[in-house]
């Protein structure tokens, strides 16, 4: 199943709430989001650089590095969370928003059970268990 969270992505005066996959295997030195091209169009994202990624199994892929700073926060329903800055990469062929390990850490996400889709926030460990949001595809 994986862990998916509801995420608010804000760029200037545009905002989208979407489901996003928390991928602890997506290792990044900075808080990063993978953005599907249709969502990038809605947010009017522009890019000028290329980001290269190694894939499991030895392959690779590249995407367009977004120029704008993405403002992201969790949408929980029972509490507010801080907004954090993230970098974005538009990845052709990807149809789901993906959260890097570094961004998950900045957002305070703790994965309890990846198969069952259970998670909590760092300050909720041992007190609360949250269930994964549904998958949202951008095609």
Coordinates of C-alpha atoms in Angstrom, one line a residue:
X1 CA 0.0 0.0 0.0
X2 CA 2.6 2.6 1.0
X3 CA 2.2 5.7 3.1
X4 CA 0.4 8.6 1.4
X5 CA -0.4 11.9 3.0
X6 CA -2.6 14.9 2.1
X7 CA -0.3 17.7 1.1
X8 CA -0.9 21.4 0.3
X9 CA 1.4 22.7 -2.3
X10 CA 1.5 26.5 -2.7
X11 CA 3.3 28.6 -5.3
X12 CA 2.7 32.3 -5.3
X13 CA -1.1 32.7 -5.3
X14 CA -1.8 29.2 -6.6
X15 CA -2.5 26.3 -4.3
X16 CA -3.3 22.6 -4.7
X17 CA -4.2 19.9 -2.2
X18 CA -3.2 16.4 -3.3
X19 CA -2.2 13.0 -2.1
X20 CA 1.5 12.4 -2.0
X21 CA 3.6 9.2 -1.6
X22 CA 6.1 9.3 1.2
X23 CA 9.1 7.5 -0.3
X24 CA 11.9 6.8 2.2
X25 CA 13.9 5.3 -0.7
X26 CA 13.9 8.7 -2.5
X27 CA 17.0 10.0 -0.8
X28 CA 17.7 13.7 -1.2
X29 CA 20.0 16.2 0.4
X30 CA 17.2 18.8 0.3
X31 CA 13.4 18.7 0.9
X32 CA 12.2 17.7 -2.6
X33 CA 8.9 16.9 -4.3
X34 CA 8.5 15.0 -7.6
X35 CA 5.7 16.7 -9.5
X36 CA 3.8 15.1 -12.4
X37 CA 3.6 17.3 -15.6
X38 CA -0.2 17.9 -15.4
X39 CA 0.1 19.2 -11.8
X40 CA 3.1 21.4 -12.9
X41 CA 0.9 22.9 -15.5
X42 CA -1.8 23.7 -13.0
X43 CA 0.7 25.4 -10.7
X44 CA 2.3 27.2 -13.7
X45 CA 5.8 25.9 -12.7
X46 CA 8.8 26.8 -14.8
X47 CA 12.2 25.2 -14.9
X48 CA 15.6 25.9 -16.2
X49 CA 17.8 23.1 -15.0
X50 CA 17.9 19.3 -15.3
X51 CA 17.9 16.9 -12.4
X52 CA 19.3 13.4 -12.8
X53 CA 18.1 10.4 -10.8
X54 CA 19.5 6.9 -10.4
X55 CA 16.8 4.2 -10.3
X56 CA 16.7 0.9 -8.5
X57 CA 18.2 -1.7 -10.9
X58 CA 20.8 0.6 -12.3
X59 CA 18.8 2.8 -14.7
X60 CA 18.4 6.5 -14.7
X61 CA 16.0 9.3 -15.5
X62 CA 16.0 13.0 -15.7
X63 CA 13.5 15.8 -15.0
X64 CA 13.1 19.5 -15.1
X65 CA 14.2 21.3 -12.0
X66 CA 11.5 23.8 -10.9
X67 CA 12.6 27.5 -10.5
X68 CA 10.0 28.4 -8.0
X69 CA 10.2 27.5 -4.2
X70 CA 7.3 25.2 -3.3
X71 CA 5.6 25.9 0.0
X72 CA 4.3 22.6 1.4
X73 CA 2.3 21.6 4.5
X74 CA 0.3 18.6 5.6
X75 CA -3.5 18.7 5.5
X76 CA -4.6 16.7 8.5
X77 CA -8.1 17.8 9.5
X78 CA -7.3 17.7 13.3
X79 CA -4.4 20.1 13.5
X80 CA -2.3 22.6 11.6
X81 CA 1.3 22.0 10.6
X82 CA 4.1 24.3 9.7
X83 CA 4.7 25.2 6.0
X84 CA 8.1 24.2 4.8
X85 CA 10.1 25.1 1.7
X86 CA 10.8 22.4 -0.9
X87 CA 12.4 22.2 -4.3
X88 CA 10.5 20.5 -7.1
X89 CA 11.3 18.4 -10.1
X90 CA 8.8 17.8 -12.9
X91 CA 9.3 14.2 -13.9
X92 CA 7.8 13.1 -17.3
X93 CA 6.0 9.7 -17.0
X94 CA 5.3 10.1 -13.3
X95 CA 1.7 10.5 -12.3
X96 CA 1.9 10.7 -8.6
X97 CA 3.4 13.4 -6.3
X98 CA 6.4 11.9 -4.4
X99 CA 7.9 13.2 -1.2
X100 CA 11.7 12.7 -0.6
X101 CA 13.1 11.4 2.7
X102 CA 14.4 14.9 3.5
X103 CA 11.0 16.5 3.0
X104 CA 9.3 13.8 5.0
X105 CA 11.7 14.5 7.8
X106 CA 11.1 18.3 7.6
X107 CA 7.3 17.7 7.7
X108 CA 7.8 15.4 10.8
X109 CA 6.4 12.3 9.2
X110 CA 7.2 9.0 10.9
X111 CA 6.3 5.8 9.1
X112 CA 5.0 3.2 11.5
X113 CA 4.0 0.4 9.0
X114 CA 4.7 1.0 5.3
X115 CA 2.6 -2.0 4.1
X116 CA -0.4 -1.1 6.2
X117 CA 0.0 2.6 5.4
X118 CA 0.3 3.7 9.0
X119 CA 2.1 6.8 10.1
X120 CA 2.2 9.6 12.6
X121 CA 3.9 12.9 13.3
X122 CA 7.1 13.0 15.2
X123 CA 5.4 14.5 18.3
X124 CA 2.6 11.9 18.2
X125 CA 4.8 8.8 18.4
X126 CA 3.2 6.3 20.8
X127 CA 0.1 8.4 21.1
X128 CA -1.5 8.5 17.6
X129 CA -1.7 6.4 14.5
X130 CA -2.8 7.9 11.2
X131 CA -3.9 6.0 8.1
X132 CA -2.7 6.5 4.6
X133 CA -4.6 8.9 2.3
X134 CA -5.8 7.4 -1.0
X135 CA -3.7 7.5 -4.1
X136 CA -4.3 10.5 -6.4
X137 CA -3.0 10.2 -10.0
X138 CA -2.2 13.2 -12.2
X139 CA -2.7 12.2 -15.8

